[in-house]
Coordinates of N, CA and C in Angstrom, one line a residue:
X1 N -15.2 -100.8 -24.3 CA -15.2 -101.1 -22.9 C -16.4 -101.9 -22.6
X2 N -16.2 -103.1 -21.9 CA -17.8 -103.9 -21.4 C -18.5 -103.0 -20.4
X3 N -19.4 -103.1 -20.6 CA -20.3 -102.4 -19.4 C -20.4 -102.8 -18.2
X4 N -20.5 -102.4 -17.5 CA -20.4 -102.8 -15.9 C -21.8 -103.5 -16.0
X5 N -21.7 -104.4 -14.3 CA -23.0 -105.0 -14.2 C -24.2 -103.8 -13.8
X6 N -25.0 -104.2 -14.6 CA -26.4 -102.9 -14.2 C -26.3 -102.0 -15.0
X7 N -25.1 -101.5 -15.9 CA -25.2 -100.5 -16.5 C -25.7 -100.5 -17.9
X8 N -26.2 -99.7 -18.5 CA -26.5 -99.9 -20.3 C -25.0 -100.3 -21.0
X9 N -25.3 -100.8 -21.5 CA -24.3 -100.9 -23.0 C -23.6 -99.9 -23.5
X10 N -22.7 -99.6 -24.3 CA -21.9 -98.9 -24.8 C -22.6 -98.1 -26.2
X11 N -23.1 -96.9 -26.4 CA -23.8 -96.0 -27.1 C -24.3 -95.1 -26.9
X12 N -24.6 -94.3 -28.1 CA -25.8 -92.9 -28.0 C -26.5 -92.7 -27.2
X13 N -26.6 -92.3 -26.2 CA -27.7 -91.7 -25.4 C -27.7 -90.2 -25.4
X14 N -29.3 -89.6 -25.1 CA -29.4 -88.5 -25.1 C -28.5 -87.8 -23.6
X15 N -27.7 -86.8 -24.0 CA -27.2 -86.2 -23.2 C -27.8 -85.4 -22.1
X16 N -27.3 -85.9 -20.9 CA -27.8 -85.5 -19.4 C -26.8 -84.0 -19.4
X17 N -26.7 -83.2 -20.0 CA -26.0 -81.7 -20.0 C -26.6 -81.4 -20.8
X18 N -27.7 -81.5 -21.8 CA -28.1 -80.8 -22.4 C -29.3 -81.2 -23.7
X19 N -30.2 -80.3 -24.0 CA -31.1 -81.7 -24.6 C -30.9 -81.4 -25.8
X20 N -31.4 -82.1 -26.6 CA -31.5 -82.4 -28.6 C -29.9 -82.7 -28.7
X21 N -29.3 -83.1 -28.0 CA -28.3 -83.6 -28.0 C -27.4 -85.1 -27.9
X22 N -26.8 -85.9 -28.7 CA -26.5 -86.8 -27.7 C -25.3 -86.8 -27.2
X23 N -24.8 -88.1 -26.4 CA -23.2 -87.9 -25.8 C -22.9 -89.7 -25.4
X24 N -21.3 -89.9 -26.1 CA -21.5 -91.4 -26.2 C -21.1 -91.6 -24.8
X25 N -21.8 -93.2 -24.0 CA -21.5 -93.6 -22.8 C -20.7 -95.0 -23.4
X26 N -19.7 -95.2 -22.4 CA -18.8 -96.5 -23.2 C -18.9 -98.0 -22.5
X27 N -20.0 -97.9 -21.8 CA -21.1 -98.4 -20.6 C -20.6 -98.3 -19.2
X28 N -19.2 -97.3 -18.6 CA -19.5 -97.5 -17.2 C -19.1 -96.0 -17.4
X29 N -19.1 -94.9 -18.3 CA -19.3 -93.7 -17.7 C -19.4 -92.8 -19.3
X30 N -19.9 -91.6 -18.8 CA -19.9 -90.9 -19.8 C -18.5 -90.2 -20.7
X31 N -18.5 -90.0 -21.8 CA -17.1 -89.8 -22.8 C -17.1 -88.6 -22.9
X32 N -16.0 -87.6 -24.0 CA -16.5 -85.9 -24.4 C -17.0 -86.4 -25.5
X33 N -17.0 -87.3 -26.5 CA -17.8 -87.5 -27.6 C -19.3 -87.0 -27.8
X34 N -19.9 -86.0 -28.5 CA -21.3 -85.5 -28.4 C -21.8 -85.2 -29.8
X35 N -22.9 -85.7 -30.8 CA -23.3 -85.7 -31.3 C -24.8 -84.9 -31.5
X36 N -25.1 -84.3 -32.5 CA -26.8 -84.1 -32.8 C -28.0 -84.8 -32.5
X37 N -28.9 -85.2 -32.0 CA -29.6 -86.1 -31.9 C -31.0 -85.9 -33.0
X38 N -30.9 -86.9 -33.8 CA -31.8 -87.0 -35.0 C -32.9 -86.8 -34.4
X39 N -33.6 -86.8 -33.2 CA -35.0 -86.1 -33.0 C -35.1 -87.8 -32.4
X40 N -36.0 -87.6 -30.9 CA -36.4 -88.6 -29.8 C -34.9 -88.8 -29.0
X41 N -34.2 -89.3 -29.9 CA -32.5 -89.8 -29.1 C -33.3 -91.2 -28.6
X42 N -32.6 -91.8 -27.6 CA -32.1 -92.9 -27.0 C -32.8 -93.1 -26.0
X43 N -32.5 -94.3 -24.7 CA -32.6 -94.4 -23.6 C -31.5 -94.0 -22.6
X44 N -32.1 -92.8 -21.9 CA -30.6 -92.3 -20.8 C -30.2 -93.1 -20.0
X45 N -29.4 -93.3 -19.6 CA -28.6 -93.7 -18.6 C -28.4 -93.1 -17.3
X46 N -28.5 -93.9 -15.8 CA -28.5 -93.4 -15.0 C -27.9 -92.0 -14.5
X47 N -27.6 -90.5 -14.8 CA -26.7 -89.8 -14.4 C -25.7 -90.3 -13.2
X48 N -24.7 -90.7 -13.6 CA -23.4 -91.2 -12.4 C -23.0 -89.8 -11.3
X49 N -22.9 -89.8 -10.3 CA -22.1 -88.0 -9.7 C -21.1 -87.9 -10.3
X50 N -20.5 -87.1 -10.7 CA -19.3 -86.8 -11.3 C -18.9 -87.3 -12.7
X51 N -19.6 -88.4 -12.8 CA -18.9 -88.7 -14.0 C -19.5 -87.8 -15.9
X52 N -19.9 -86.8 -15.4 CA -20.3 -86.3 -16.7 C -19.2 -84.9 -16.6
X53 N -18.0 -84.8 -17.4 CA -16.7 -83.8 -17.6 C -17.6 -82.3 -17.1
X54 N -17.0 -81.3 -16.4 CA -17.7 -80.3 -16.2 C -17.2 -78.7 -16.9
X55 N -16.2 -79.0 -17.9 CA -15.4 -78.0 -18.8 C -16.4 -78.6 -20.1
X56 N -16.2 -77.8 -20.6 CA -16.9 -77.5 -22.3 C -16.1 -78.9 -23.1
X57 N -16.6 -79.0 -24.1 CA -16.3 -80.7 -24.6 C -15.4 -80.2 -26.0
X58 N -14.2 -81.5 -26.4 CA -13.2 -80.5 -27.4 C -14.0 -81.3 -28.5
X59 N -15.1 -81.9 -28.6 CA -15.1 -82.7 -30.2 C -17.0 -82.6 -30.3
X60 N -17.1 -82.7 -31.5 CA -18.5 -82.9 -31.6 C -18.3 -83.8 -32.9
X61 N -19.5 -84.3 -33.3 CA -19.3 -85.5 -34.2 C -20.4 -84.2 -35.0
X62 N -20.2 -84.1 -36.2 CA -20.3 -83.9 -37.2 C -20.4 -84.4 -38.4
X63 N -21.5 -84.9 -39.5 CA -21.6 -85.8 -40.6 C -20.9 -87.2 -40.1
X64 N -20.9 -88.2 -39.0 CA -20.5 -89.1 -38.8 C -19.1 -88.4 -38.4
X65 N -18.5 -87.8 -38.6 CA -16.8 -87.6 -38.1 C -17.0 -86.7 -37.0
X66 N -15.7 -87.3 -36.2 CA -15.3 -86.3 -35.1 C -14.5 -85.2 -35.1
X67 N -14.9 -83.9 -34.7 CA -13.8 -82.9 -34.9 C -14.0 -82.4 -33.9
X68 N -12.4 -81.6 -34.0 CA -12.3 -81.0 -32.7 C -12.9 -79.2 -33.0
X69 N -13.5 -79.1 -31.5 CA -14.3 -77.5 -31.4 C -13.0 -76.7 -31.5
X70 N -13.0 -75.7 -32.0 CA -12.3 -74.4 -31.9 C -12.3 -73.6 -30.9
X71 N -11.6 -73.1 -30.1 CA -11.6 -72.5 -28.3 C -12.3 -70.9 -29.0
X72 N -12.6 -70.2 -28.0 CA -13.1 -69.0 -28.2 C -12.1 -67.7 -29.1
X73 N -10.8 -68.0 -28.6 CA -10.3 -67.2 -29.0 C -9.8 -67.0 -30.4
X74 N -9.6 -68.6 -30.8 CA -9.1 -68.1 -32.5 C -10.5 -67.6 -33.1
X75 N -11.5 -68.1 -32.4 CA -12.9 -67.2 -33.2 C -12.8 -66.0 -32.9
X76 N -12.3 -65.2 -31.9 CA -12.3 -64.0 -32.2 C -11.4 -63.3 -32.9
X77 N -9.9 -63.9 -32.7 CA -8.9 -63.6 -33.7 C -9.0 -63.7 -35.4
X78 N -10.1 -64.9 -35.3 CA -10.6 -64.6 -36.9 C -11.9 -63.4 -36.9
X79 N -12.4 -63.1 -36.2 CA -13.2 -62.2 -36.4 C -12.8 -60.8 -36.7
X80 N -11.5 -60.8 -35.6 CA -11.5 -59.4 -36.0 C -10.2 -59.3 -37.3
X81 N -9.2 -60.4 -37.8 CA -9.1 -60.5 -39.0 C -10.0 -59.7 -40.0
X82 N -10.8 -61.0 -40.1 CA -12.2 -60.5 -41.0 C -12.7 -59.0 -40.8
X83 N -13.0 -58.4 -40.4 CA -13.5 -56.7 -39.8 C -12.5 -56.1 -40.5
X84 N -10.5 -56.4 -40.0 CA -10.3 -55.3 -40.9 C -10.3 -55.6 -42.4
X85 N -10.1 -56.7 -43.1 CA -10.0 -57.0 -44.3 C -11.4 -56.7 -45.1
X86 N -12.2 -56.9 -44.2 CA -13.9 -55.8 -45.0 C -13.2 -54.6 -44.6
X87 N -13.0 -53.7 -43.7 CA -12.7 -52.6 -44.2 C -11.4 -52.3 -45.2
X88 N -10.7 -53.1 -45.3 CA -9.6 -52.6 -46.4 C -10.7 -52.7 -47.9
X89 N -11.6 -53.6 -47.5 CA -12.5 -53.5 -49.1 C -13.1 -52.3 -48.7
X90 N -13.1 -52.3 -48.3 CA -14.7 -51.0 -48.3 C -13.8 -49.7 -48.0
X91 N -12.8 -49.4 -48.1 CA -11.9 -48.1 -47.9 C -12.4 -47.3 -48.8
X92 N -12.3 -47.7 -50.3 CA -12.2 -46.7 -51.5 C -13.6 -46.1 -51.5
X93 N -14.5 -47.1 -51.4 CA -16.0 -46.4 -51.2 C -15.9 -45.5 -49.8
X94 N -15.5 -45.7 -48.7 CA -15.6 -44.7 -48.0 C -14.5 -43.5 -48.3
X95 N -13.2 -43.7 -49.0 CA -12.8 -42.2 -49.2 C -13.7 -41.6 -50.0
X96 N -14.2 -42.4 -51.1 CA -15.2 -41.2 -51.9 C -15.9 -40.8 -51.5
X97 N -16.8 -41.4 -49.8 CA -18.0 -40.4 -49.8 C -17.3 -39.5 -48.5
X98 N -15.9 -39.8 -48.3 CA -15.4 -38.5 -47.0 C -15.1 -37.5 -47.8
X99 N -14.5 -37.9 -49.4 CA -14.4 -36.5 -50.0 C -15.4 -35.7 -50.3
X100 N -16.7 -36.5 -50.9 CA -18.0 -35.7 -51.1 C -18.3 -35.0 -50.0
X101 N -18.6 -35.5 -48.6 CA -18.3 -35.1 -47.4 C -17.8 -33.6 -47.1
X102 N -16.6 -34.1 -47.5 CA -15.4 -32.4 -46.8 C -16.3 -31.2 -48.2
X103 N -16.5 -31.4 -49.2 CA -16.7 -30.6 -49.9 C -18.0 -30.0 -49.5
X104 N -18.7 -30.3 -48.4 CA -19.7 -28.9 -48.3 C -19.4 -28.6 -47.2
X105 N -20.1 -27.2 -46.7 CA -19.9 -26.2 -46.2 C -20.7 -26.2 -44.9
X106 N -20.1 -27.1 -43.7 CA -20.7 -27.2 -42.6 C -20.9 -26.2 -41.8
X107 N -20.3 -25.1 -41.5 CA -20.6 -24.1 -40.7 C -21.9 -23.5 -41.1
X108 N -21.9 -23.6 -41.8 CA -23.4 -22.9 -42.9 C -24.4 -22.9 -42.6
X109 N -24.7 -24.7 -42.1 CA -25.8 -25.3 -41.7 C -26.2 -25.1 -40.8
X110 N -27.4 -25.0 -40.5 CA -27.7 -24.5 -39.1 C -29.7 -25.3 -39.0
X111 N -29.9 -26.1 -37.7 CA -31.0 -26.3 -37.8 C -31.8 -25.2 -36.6
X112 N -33.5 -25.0 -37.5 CA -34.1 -23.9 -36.4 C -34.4 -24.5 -35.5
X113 N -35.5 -23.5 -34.4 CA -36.0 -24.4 -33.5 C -37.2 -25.2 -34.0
X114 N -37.8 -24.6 -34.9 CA -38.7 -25.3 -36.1 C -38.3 -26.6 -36.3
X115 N -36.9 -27.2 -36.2 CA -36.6 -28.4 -36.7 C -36.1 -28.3 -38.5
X116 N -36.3 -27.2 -39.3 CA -36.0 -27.2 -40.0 C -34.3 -27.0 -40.6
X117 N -34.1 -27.5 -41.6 CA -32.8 -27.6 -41.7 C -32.7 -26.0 -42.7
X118 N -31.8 -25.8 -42.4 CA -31.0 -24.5 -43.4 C -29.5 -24.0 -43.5
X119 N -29.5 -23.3 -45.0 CA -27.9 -23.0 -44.6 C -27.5 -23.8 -45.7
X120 N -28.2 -25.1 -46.4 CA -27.7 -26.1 -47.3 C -28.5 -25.6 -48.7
X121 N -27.1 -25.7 -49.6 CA -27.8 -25.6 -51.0 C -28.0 -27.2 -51.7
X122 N -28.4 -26.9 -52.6 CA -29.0 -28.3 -53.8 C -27.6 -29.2 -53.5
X123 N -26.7 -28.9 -54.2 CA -25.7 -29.3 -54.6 C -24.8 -30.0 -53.2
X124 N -25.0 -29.4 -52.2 CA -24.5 -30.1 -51.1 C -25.8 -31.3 -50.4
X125 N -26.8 -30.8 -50.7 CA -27.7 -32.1 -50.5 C -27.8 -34.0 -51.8
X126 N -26.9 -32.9 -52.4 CA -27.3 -34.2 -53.5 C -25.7 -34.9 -52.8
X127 N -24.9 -33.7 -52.7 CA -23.3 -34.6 -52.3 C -23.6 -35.4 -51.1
X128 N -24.6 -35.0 -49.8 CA -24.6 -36.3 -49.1 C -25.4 -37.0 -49.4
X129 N -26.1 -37.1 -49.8 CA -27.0 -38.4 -50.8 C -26.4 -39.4 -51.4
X130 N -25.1 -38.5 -52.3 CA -24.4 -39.4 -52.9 C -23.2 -40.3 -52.4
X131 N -22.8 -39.4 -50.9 CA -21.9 -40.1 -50.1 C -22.2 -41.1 -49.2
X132 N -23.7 -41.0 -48.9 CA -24.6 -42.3 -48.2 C -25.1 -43.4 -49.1
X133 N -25.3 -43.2 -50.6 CA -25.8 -44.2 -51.5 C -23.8 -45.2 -51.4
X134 N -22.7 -44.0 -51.6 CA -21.6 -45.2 -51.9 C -20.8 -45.7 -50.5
X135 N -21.3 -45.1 -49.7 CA -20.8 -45.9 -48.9 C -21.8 -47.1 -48.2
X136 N -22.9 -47.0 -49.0 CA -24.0 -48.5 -48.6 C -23.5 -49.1 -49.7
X137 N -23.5 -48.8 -51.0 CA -22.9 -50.0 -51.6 C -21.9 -50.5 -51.9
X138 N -20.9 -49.5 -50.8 CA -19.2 -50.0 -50.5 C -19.6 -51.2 -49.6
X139 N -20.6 -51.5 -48.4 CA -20.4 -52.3 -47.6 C -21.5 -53.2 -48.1
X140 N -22.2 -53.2 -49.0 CA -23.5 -54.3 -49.5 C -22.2 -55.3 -50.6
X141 N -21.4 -54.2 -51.0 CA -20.4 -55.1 -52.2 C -19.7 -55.9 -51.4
X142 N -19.2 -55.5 -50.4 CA -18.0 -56.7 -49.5 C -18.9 -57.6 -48.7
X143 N -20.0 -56.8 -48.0 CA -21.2 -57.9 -47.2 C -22.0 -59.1 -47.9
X144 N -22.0 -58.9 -49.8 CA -22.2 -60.0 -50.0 C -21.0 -60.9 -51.2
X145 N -19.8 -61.0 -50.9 CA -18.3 -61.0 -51.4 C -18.3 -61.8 -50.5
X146 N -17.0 -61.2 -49.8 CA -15.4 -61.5 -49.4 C -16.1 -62.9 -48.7
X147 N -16.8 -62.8 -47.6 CA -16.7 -63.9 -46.6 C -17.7 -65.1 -47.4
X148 N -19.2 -65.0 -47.5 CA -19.7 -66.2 -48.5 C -19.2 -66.3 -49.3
X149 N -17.8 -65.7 -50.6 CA -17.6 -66.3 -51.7 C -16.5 -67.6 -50.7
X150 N -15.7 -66.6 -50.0 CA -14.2 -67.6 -49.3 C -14.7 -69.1 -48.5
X151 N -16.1 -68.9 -48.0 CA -16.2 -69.7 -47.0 C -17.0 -70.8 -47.9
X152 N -17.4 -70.1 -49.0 CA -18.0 -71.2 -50.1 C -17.0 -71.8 -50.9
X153 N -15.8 -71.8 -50.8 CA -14.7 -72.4 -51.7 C -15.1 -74.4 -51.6
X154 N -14.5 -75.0 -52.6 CA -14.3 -75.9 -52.7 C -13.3 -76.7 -52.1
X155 N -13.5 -77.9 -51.5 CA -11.6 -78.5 -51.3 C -11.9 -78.1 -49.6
X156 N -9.9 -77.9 -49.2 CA -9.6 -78.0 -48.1 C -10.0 -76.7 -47.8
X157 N -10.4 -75.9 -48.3 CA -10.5 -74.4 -47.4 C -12.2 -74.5 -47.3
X158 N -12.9 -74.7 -47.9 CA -14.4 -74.8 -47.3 C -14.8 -74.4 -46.0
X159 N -15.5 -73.4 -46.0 CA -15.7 -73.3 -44.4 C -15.5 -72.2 -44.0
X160 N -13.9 -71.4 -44.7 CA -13.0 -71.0 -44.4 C -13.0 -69.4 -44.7
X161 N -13.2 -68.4 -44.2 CA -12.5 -67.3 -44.5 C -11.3 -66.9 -44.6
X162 N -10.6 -66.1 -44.6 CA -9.1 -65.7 -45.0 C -8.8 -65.8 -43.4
X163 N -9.4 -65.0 -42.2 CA -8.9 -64.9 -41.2 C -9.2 -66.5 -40.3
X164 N -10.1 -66.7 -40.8 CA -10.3 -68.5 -39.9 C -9.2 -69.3 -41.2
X165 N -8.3 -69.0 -41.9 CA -8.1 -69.9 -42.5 C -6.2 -69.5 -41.8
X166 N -5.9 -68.1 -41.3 CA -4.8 -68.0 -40.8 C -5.3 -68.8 -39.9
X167 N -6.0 -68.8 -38.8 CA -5.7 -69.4 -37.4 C -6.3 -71.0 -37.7
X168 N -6.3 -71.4 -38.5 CA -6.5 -72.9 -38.8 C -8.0 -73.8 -37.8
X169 N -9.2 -72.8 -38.4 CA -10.5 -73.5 -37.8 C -11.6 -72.8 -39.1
X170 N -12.9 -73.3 -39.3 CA -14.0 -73.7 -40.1 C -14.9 -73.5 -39.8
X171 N -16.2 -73.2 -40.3 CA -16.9 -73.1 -39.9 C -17.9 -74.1 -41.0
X172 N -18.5 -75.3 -39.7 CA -19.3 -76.8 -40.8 C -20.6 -76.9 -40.3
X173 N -21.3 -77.6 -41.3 CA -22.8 -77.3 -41.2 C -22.9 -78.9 -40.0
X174 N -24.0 -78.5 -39.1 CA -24.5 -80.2 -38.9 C -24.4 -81.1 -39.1
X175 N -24.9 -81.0 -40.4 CA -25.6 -82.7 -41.1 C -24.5 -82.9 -41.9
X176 N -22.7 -82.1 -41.9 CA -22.1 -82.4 -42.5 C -21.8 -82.2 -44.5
X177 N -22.7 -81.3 -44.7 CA -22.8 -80.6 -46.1 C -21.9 -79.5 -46.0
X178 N -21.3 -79.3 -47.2 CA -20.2 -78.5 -47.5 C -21.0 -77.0 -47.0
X179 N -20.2 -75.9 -46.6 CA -20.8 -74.8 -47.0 C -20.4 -74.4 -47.8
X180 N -21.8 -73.9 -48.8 CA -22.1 -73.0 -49.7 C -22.4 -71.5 -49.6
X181 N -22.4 -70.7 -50.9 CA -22.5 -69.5 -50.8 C -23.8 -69.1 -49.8
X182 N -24.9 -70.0 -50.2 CA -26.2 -69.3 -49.2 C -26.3 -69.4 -48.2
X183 N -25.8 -70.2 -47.6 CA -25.4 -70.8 -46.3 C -24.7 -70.1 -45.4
X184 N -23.3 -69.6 -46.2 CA -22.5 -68.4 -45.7 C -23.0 -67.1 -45.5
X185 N -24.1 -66.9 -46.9 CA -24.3 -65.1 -46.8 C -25.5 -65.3 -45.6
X186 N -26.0 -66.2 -45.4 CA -27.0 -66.0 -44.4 C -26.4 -66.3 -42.8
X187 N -25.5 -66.9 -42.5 CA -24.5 -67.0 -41.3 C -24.1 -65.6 -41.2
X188 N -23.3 -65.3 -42.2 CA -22.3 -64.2 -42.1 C -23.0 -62.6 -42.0
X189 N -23.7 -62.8 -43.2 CA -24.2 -61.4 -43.5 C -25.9 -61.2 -43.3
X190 N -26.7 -61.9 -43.2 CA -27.6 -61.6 -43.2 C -28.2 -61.7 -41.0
X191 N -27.1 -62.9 -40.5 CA -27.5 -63.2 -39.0 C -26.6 -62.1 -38.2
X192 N -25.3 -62.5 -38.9 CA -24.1 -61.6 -38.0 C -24.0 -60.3 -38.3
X193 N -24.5 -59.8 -40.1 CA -24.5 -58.5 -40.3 C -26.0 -57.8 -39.6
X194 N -27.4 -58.2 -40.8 CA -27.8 -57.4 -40.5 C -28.6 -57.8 -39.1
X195 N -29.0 -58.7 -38.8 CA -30.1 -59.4 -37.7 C -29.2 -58.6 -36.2
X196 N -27.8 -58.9 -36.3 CA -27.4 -58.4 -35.0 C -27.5 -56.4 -35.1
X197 N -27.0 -56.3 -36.3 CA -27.3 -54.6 -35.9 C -28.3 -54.1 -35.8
X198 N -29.8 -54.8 -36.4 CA -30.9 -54.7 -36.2 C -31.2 -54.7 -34.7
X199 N -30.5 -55.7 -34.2 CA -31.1 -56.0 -32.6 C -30.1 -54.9 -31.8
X200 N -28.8 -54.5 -32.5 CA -27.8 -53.7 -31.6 C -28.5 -52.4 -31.5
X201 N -29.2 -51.9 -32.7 CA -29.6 -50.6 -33.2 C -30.9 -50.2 -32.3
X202 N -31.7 -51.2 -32.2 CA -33.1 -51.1 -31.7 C -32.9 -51.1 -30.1
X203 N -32.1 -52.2 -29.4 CA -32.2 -52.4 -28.3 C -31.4 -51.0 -27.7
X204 N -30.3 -50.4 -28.3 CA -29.8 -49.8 -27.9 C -30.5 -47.8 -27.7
X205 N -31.6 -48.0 -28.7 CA -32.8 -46.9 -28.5 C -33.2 -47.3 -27.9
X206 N -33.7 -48.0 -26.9 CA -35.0 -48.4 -26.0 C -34.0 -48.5 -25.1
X207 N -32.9 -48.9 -25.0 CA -32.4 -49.3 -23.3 C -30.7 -48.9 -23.0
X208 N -30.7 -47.5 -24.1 CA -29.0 -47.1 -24.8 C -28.2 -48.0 -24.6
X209 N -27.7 -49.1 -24.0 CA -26.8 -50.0 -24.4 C -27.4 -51.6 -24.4
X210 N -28.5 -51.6 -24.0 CA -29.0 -53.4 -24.1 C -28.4 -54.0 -25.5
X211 N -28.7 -53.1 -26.6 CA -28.7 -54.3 -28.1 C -27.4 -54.2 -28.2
X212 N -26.4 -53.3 -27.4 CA -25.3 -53.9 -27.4 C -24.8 -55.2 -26.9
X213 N -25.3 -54.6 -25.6 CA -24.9 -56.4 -24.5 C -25.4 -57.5 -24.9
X214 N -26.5 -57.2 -25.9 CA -27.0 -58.7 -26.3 C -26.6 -59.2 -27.6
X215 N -26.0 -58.6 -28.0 CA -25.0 -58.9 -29.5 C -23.7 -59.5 -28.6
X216 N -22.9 -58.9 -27.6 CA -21.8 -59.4 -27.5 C -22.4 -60.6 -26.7
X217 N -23.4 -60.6 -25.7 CA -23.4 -61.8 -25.2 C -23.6 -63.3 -26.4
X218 N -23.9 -63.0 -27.3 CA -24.0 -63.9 -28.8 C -22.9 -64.5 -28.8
X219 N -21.9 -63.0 -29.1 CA -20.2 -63.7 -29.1 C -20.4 -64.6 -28.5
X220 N -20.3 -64.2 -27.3 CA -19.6 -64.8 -25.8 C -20.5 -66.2 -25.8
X221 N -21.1 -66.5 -26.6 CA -21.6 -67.9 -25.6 C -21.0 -69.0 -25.5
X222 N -19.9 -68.9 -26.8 CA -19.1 -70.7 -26.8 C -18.4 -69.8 -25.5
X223 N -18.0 -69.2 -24.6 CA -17.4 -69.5 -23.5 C -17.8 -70.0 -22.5
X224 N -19.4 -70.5 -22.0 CA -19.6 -71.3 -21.4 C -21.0 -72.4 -22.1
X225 N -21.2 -72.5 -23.2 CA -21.8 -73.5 -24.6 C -21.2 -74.6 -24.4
X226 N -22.0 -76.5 -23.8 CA -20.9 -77.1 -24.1 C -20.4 -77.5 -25.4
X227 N -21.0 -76.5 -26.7 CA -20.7 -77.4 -28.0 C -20.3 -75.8 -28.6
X228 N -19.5 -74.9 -27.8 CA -18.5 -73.9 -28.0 C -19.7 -73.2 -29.1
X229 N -21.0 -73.2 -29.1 CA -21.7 -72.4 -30.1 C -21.7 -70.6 -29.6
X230 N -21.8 -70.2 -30.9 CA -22.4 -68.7 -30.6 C -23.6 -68.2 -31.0
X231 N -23.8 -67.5 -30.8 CA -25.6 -67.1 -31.6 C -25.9 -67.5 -33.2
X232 N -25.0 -67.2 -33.9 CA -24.8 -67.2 -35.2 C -25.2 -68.8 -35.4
X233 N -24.6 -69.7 -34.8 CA -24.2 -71.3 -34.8 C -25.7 -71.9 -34.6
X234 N -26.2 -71.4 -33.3 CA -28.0 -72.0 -33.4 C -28.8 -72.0 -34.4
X235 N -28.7 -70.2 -34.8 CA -29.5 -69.9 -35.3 C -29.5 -70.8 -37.0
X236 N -28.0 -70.7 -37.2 CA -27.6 -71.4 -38.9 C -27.1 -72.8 -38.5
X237 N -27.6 -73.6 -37.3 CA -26.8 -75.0 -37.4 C -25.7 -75.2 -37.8
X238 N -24.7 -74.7 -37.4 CA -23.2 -74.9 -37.1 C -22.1 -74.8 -36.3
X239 N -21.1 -75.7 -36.6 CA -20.1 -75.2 -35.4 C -18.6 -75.1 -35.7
X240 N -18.2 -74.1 -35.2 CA -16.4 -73.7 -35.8 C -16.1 -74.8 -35.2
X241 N -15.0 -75.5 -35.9 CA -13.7 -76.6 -35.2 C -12.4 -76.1 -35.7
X242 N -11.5 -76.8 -35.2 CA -10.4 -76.4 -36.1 C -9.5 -77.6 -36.5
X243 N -8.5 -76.9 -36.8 CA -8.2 -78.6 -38.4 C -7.0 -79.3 -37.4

């Protein structure tokens, strides 16, 4: 499209919604096309009233290509996919440590006002020992598995877990590089696993429910994000689309 008289040319400028961002102008108004901005960006263009869309944008350009963002909800339909499919992995380790579990003798136990524990023999202290060692390495075995091996695949599923791969959306780096395993275990399991229960766990001692609210507000942000991110997405530079 020619540009109007007075107006810039047809290109990149840094985006007036938001900064380290760009958004293409086609010289008489702004597009939903929005890109990364390599660091400085462009010269802006006048903000027009109205003419910058005021809904969340469906495409971000990624490695030179345009793709479309993924709405909130198949992210959460893949999410909670994924949740139960780690727990169908992690079942067997937790029946073994609910059976070690049932096998001691709870009524028994009794703490003083001392704080001291009593009532427990050797053999029931070693069984929950041993039912807290396998049920950490029931969830350390699938936390570093199922989702960075799947989302590190090669080809068309790249990106992809089993539950983002039913509802047909990806999760792609910035600059357009495949995701790989380390990529993944640090999105998946190291931001979404432990960094959020760390902040769920802590905040939630100091303010009983804040590190909850501030984990789900993470979720929640591509619902008003205009590049549909969630906490996970800033933090690892990426953004779900779908195919």
């Amino acid at each position: 499209m020619a540009p109007e008289a007075g107006q810039p040319p047809a290109g990149w400028y840094n985006d007036p919604q938001q900064e380290a961002a760009l958004r293409w102008w086609d010289g008489s108004s702004w597009t939903s096309q929005i890109a990364q901005a390599p660091g400085g960006g462009g010269f802006s263009p006048p903000l027009i009233p109205g003419s910058v869309p005021a809904a969340q944008q469906s495409t971000v350009v990624v490695g030179g290509r345009s793709r479309p963002l993924a709405a909130w909800w198949p992210r959460a339909g893949a999410f909670i996919i994924d949740g139960l499919i780690n727990l169908a992995f992690s079942l067997p380790f937790l029946i073994i440590a609910v059976v070690l579990m049932a096998g001691i003798d709870w009524q028994a136990i009794d703490i003083s006002k001392s704080g001291e524990l009593t009532g427990i023999s050797e053999a029931d202290t070693v069984g929950v020992g041993l039912a807290v060692i396998i049920a950490l390495i029931g969830s350390l075995t699938v936390g570093l598995t199922y989702q960075p091996l799947t989302m590190a695949r090669k080809g068309e599923q790249n990106g992809r877990t089993w539950g983002m791969q039913l509802l047909g959306i990806r999760v792609v780096r910035e600059g357009g590089e495949p995701m790989d395993y380390l990529s993944a275990l640090i999105r998946q399991f190291l931001v979404m696993g432990l960094l959020y229960g760390v902040i769920a766990g802590l905040g939630n001692a100091v303010t009983v429910i804040g590190g909850s609210i501030a984990v789900l507000v993470a979720y929640l942000w591509p619902l008003w994000d205009a590049q549909n991110r969630a906490g996970q997405d800033f933090i690892c530079s990426t953004h779900v689309v779908k195919d």
